[in-house]
CSV table of C-alpha atoms and ligand atoms in Angstrom, one decimal:
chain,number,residue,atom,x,y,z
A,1,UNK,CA,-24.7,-31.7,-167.2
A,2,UNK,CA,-27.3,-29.1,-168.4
A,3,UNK,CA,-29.7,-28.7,-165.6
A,4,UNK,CA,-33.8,-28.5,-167.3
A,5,UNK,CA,-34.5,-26.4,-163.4
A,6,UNK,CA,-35.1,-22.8,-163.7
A,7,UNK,CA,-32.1,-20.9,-162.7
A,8,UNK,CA,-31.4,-18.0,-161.3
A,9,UNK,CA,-30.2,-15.2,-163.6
A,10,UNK,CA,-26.4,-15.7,-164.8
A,11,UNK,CA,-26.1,-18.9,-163.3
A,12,UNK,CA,-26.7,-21.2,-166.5
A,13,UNK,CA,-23.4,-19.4,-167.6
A,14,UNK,CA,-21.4,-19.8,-163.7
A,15,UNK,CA,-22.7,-23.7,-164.2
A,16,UNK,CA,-21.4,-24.3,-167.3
A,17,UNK,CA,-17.9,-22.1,-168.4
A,18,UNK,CA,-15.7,-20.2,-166.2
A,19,UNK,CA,-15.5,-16.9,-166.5
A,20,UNK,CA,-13.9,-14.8,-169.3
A,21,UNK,CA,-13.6,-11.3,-168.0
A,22,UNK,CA,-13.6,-10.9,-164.3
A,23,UNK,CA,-14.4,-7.1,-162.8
A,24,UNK,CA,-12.2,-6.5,-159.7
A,25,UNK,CA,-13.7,-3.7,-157.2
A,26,UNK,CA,-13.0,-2.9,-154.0
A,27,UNK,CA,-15.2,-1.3,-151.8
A,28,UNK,CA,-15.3,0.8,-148.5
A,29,UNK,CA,-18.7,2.7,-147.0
A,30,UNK,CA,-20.2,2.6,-151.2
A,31,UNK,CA,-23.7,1.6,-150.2
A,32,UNK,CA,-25.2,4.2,-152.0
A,33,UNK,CA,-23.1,3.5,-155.2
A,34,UNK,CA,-23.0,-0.3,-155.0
A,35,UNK,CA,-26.6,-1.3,-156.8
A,36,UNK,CA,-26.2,1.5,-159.9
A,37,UNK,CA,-22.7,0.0,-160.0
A,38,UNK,CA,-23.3,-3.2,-160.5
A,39,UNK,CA,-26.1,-2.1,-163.2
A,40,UNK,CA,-23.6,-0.7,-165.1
A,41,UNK,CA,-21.0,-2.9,-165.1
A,42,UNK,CA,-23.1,-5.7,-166.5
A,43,UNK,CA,-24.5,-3.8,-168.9
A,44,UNK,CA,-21.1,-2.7,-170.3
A,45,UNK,CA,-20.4,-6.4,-169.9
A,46,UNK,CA,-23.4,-8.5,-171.3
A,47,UNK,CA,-23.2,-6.6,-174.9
A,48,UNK,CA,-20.0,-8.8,-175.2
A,49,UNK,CA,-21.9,-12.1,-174.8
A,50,UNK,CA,-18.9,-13.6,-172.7
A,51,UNK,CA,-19.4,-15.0,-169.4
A,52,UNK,CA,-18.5,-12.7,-166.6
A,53,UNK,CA,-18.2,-12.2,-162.9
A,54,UNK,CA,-17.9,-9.1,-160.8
A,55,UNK,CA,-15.9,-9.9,-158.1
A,56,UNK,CA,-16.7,-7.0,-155.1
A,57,UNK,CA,-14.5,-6.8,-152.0
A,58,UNK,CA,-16.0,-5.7,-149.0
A,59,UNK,CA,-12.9,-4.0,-147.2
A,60,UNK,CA,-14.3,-3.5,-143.6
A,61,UNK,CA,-17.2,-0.6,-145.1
A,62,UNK,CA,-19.8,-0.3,-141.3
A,63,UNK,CA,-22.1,1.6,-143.9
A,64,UNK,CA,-24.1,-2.0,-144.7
A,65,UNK,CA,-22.0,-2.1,-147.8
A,66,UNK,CA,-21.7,-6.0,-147.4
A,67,UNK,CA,-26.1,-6.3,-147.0
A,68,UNK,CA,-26.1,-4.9,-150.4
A,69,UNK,CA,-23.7,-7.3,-151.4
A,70,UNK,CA,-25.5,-9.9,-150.0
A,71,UNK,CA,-28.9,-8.3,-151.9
A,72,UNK,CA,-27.2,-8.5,-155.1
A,73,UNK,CA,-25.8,-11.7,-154.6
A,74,UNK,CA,-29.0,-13.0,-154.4
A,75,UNK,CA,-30.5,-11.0,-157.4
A,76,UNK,CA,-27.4,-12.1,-159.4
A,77,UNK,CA,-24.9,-15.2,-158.5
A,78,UNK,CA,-22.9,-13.1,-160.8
A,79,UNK,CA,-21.7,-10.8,-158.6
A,80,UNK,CA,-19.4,-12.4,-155.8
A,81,UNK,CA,-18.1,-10.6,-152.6
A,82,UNK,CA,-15.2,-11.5,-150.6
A,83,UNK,CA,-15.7,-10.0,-147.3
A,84,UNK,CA,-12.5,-8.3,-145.1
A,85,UNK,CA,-12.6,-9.3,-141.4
A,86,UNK,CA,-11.4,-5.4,-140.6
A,87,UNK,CA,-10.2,-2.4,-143.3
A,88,UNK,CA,-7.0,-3.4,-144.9
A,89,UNK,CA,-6.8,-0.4,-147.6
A,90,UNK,CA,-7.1,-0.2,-151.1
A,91,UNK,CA,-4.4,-2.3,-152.7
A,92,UNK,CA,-4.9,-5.1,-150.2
A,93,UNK,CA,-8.2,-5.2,-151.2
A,94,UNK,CA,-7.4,-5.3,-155.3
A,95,UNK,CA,-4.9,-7.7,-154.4
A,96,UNK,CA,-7.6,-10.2,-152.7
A,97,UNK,CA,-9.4,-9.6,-156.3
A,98,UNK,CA,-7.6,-10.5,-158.4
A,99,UNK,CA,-6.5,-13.3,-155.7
A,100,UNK,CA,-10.3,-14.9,-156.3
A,101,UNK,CA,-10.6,-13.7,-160.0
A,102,UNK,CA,-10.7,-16.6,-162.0
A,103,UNK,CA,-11.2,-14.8,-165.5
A,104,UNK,CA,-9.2,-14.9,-168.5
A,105,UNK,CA,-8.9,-10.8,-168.3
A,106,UNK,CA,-9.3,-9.0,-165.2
A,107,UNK,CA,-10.4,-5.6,-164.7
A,108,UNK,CA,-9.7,-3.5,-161.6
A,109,UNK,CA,-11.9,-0.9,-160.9
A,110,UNK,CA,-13.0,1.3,-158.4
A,111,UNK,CA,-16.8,0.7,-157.3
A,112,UNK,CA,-17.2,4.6,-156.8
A,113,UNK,CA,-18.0,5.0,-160.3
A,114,UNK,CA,-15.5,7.5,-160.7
A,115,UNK,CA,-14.2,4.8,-163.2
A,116,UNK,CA,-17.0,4.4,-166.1
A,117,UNK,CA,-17.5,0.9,-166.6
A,118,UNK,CA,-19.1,1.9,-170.5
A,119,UNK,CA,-14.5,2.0,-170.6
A,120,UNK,CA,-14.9,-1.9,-170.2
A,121,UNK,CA,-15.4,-3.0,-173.9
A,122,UNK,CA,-12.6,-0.5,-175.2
A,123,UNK,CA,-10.4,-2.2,-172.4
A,124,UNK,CA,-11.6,-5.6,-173.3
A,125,UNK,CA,-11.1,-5.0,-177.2
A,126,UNK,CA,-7.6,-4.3,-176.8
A,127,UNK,CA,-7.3,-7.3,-174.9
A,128,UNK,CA,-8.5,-9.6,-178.2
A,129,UNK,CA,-5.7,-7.9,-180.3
A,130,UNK,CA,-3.1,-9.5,-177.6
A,131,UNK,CA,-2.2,-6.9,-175.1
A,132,UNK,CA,-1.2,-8.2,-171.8
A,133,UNK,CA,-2.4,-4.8,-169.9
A,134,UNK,CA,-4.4,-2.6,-170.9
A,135,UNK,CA,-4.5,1.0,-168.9
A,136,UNK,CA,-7.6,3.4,-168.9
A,137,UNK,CA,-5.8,6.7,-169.0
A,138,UNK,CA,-7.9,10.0,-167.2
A,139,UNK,CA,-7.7,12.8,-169.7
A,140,UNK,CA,-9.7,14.7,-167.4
A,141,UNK,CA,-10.9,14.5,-164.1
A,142,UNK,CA,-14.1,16.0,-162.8
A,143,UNK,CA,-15.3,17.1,-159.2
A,144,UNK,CA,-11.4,17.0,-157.7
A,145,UNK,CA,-10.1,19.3,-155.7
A,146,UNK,CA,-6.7,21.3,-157.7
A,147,UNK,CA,-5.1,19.6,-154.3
A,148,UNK,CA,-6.0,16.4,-155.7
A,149,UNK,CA,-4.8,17.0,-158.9
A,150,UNK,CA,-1.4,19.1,-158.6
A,151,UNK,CA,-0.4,16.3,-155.8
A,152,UNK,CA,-1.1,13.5,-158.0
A,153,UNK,CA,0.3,14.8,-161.3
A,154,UNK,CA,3.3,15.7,-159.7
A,155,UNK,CA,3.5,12.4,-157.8
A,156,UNK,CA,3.4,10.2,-160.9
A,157,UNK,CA,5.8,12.8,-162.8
A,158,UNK,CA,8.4,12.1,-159.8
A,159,UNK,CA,7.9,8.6,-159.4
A,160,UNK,CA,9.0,7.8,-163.4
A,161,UNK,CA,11.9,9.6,-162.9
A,162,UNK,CA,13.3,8.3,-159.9
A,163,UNK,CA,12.0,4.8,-160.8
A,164,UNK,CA,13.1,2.2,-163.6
A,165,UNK,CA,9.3,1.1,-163.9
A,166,UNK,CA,7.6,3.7,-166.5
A,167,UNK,CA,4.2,3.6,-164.6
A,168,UNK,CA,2.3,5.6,-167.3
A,169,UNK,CA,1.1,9.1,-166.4
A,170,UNK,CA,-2.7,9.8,-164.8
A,171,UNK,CA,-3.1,5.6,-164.5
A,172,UNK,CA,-5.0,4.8,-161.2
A,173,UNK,CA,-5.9,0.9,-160.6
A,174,UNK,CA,-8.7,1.0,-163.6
A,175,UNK,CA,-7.0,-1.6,-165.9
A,176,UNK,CA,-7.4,-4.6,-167.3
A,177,UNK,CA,-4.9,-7.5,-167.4
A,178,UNK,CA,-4.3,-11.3,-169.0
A,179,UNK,CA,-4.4,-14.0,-166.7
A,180,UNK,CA,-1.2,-14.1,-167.2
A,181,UNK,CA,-0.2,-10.8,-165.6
A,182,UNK,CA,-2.6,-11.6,-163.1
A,183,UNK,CA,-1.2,-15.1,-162.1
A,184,UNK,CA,2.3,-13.2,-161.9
A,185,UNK,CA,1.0,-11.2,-159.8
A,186,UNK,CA,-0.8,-12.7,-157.8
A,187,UNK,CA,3.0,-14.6,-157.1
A,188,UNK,CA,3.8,-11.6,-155.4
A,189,UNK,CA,3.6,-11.3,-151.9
A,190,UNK,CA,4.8,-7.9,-150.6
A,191,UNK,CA,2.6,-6.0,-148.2
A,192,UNK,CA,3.3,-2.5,-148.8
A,193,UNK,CA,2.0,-2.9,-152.4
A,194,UNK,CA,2.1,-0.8,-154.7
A,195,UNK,CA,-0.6,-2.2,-157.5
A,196,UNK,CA,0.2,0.0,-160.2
A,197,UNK,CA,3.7,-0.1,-160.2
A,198,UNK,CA,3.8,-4.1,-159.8
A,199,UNK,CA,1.8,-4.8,-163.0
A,200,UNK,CA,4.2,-2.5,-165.3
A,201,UNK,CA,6.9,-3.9,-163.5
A,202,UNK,CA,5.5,-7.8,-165.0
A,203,UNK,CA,5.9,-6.3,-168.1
A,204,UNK,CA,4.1,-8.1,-171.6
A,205,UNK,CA,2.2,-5.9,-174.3
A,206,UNK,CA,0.7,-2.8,-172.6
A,207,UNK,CA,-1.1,0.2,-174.0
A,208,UNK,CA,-3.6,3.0,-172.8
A,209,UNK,CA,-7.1,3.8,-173.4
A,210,UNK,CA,-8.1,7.0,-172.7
A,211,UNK,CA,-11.4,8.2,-170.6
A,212,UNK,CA,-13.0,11.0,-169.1
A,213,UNK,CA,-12.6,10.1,-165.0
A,214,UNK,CA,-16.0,11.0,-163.2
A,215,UNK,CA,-16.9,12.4,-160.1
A,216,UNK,CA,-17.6,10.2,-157.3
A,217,UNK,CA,-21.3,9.2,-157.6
A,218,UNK,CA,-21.7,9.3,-153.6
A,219,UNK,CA,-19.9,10.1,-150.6
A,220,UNK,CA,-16.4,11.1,-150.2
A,221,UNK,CA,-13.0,10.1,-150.9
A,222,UNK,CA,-11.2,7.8,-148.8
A,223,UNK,CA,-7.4,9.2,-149.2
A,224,UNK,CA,-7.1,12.2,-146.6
A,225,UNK,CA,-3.7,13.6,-146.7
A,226,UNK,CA,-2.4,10.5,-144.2
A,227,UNK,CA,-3.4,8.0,-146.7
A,228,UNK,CA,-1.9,9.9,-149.9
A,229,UNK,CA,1.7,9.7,-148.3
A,230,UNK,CA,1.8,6.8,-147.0
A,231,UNK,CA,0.7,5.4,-150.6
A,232,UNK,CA,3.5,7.8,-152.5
A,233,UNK,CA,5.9,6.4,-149.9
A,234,UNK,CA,5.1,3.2,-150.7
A,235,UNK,CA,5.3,3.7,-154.4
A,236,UNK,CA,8.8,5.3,-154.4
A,237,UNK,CA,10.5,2.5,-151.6
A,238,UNK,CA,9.1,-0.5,-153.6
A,239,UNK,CA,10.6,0.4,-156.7
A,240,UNK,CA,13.6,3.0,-156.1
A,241,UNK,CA,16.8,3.6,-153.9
A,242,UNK,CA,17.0,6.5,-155.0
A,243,UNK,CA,16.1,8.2,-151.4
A,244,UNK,CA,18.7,6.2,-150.0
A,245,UNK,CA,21.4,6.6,-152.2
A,246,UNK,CA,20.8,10.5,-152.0
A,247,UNK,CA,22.9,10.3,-148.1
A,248,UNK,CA,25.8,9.1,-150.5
A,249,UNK,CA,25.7,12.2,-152.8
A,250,UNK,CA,24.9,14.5,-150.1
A,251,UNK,CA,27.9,13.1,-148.0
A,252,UNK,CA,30.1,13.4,-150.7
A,253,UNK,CA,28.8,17.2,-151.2
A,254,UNK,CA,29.6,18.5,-147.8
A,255,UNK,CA,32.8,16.6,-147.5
A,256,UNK,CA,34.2,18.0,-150.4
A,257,UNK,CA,33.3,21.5,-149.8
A,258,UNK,CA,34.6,21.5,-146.1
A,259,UNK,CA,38.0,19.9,-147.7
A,260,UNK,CA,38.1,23.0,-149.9
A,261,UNK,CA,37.4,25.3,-146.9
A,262,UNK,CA,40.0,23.8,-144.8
A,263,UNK,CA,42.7,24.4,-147.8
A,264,UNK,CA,41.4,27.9,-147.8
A,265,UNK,CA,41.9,28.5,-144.2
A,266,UNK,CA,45.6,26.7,-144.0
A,267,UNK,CA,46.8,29.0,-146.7
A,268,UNK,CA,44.7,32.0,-145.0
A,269,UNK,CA,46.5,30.8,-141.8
A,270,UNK,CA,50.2,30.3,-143.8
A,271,UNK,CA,49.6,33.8,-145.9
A,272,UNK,CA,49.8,35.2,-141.9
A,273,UNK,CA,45.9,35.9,-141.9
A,274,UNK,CA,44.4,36.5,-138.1
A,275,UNK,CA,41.0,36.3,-138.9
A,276,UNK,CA,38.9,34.4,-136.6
A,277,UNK,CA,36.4,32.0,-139.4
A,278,UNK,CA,34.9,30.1,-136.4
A,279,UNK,CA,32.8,32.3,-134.6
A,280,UNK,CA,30.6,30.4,-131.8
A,281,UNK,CA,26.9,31.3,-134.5
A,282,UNK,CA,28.4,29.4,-137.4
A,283,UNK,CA,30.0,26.6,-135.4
A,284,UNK,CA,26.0,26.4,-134.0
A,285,UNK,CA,24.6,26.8,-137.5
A,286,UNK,CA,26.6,23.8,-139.5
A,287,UNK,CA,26.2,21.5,-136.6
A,288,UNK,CA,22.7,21.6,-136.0
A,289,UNK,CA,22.1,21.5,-139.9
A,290,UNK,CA,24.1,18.9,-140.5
A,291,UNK,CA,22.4,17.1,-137.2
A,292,UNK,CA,18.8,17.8,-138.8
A,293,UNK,CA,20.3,16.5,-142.3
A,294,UNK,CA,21.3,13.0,-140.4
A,295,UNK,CA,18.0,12.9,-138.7
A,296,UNK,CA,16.6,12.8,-142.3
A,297,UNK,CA,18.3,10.2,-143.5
A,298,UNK,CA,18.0,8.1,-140.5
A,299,UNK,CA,14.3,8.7,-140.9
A,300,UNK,CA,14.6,7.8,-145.0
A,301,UNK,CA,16.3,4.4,-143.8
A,302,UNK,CA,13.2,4.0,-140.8
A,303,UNK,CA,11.6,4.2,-143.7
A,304,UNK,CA,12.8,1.0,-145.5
A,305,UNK,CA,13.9,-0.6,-142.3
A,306,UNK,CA,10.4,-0.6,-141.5
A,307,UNK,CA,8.8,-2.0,-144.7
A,308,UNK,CA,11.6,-5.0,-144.3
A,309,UNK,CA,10.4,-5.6,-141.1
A,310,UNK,CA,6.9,-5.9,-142.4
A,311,UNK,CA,7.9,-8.2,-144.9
A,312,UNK,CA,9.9,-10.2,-142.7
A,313,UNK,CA,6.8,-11.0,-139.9
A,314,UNK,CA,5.3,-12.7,-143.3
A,315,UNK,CA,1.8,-12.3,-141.9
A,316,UNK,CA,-0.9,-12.7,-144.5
A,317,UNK,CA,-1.7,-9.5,-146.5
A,318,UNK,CA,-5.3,-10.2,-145.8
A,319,UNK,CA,-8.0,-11.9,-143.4
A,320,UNK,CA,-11.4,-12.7,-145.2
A,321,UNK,CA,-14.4,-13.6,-142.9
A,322,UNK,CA,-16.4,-14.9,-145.6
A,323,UNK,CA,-17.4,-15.1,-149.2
A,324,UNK,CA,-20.1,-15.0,-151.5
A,325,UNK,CA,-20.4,-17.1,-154.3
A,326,UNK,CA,-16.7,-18.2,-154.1
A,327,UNK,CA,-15.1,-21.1,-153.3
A,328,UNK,CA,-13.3,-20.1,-149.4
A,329,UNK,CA,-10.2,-22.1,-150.6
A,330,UNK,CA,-9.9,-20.5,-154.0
A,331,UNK,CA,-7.5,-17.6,-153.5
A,332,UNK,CA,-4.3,-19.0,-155.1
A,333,UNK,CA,-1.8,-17.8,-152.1
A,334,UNK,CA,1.2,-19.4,-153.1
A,335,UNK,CA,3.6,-20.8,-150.3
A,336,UNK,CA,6.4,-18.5,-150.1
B,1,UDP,N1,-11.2,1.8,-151.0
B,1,UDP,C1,-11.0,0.6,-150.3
B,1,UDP,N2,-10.4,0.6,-149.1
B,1,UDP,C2,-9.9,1.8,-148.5
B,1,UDP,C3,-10.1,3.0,-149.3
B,1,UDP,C4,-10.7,2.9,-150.5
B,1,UDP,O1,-11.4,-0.5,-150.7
B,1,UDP,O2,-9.3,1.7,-147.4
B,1,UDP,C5,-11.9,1.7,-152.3
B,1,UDP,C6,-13.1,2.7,-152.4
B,1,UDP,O3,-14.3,2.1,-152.1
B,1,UDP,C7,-13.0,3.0,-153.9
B,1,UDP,C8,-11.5,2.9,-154.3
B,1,UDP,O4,-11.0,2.1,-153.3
B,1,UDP,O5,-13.8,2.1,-154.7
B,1,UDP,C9,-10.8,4.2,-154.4
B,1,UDP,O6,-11.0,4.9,-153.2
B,1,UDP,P1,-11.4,6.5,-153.3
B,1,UDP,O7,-12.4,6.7,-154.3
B,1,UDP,O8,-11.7,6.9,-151.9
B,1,UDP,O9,-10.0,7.1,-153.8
B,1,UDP,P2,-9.9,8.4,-154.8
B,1,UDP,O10,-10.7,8.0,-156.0
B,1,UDP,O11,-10.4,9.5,-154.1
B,1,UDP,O12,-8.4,8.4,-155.1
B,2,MG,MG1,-12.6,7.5,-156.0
């Protein structure tokens, strides 16, 4: 039914059709960012005369983040929020996205506007000739550290080798995929999740757009060192043995060569050779680098023995404390 009362901006569209493109961003302490954000998202979005929602997830900011939310809520019934009860991190947040998205394309993005939303329609027009993903590629960054860079560069160069997933190079979560990508992932429940990685792994058509990635528009990032590893350990154990496998090779390394060294001392020994080969240093050295060596495997397995452990608790990947503008029910966790 077409309602003859004045609405509030957007909502004749929310009323009447559900939503075409969905925009996905989470959001920790971007108070500052959060109103010139959602500016420019909808105008990148309107120009395409589809209906829309901007789904923003407030993941535990204490910078007010979730009044602003509220404020633009009000402006807009548009723009949703899903509010965390505490921080869960990045990817859980993304995942909770695109858990509520109800678009026919989603589009993750970060709300620090280091991801230009202007990217949107390039994204989007891709989409309409049938790609299932569709990446936004940085072909530069601005206004990050050569830290930031070098780490990152190198961490996406290792992770497609030692992987089977050919995560494309310089991808962060800016992307856009078909409801069919999201609803399989979506049907993934894993907690150490490792976003990018998952929606190559779905597979269907993918291809890259490439953009200029921005500084941040306020405040500072929110991967210290901590956060950075624990993210490339998460990436590398979700999708490769590799680490594990490596105690294997290694084994077989120093077996071998100590086999060789005890035929060279029996036929020392048999050729009537007195030399002493043990002395009490070496017998030190091997055994406390071979100790350390097991140490670091033991560690690599903590590694995975922990993640399984995670898994295995099955807690939910998320607690939200409320919404805005969605239905509480409507995240589609499947029973698992
Ligand atoms: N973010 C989040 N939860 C966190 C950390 C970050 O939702 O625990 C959001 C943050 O608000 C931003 C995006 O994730 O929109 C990317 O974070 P950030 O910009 O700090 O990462 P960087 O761009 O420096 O890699
Ligand atoms: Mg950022």
């Amino acid at each position: 039914m077409i309602s003859t009362q004045p609405l509030r901006r957007g909502a004749a569209s929310q009323a009447l059709t559900h939503p075409v493109i969905s925009v996905v961003a989470p959001v920790y302490n971007e108070a500052p960012t959060l109103p010139l954000f959602c500016e420019r998202v909808i105008a990148a979005l309107e120009p395409l005369g589809e209906p829309f929602e901007v789904v923003l997830i407030n993941d535990g900011s204490r910078d007010g983040s979730m009044d602003v939310m509220r404020e633009l809520h009000a402006a807009d019934d548009r723009i949703k929020a899903v509010n965390f009860s505490r921080n869960f991190g990045h990817q859980l947040a993304i995942t909770a996205g695109i858990d509520y998205a109800r678009g026919d394309a989603v589009v993750v993005i970060d709300s620090d506007l280091q991801d230009p939303p202007e990217v949107i329609p390039e994204l989007f027009a891709k989409w309409r000739e049938g790609y299932g993903i569709v990446f936004a590629q940085r072909s530069e960054r601005e206004g990050e550290t050569w830290f930031k860079k070098a780490t990152a560069s190198f961490f996406y160069r290792l992770i497609r080798k030692i992987t089977n997933v050919n995560i494309p190079v310089d991808t962060g979560d800016f992307r856009l995929m078909d409801r069919k990508v999201v609803d399989a992932l979506t049907s993934m429940r894993e907690h150490h999740r490792f976003m990018r990685g998952l929606s190559v792994w779905v597979g269907f058509k993918q291809t890259g757009v490439e953009y200029r990635r921005a500084p941040r528009h306020a405040g500072e990032t929110k991967y210290p060192i901590s956060k950075m590893v624990r993210f490339a350990l998460d990436g590398i154990t979700s999708f490769s043995y590799l680490p594990l496998q490596l105690a294997t090779y290694f084994g077989f390394f120093v077996a071998m060569i100590s086999m060789l060294a005890l035929v060279a001392v029996i036929i020392l020994r048999l050729a009537g050779s007195q030399a002493n080969f043990y002395g009490q240093a070496s017998t030190l050295v091997s055994v406390l680098f071979l100790g350390g060596i097991q140490l670091i495997f033991l560690g690599i397995i903590g590694e995975y023995l922990g993640r399984i452990y995670d898994e295995v608790k099955r807690r939910p990947l998320y607690i939200v404390s409320d919404v805005l503008g969605l239905n509480e029910q409507q995240a589609q966790e499947p029973d698992v």
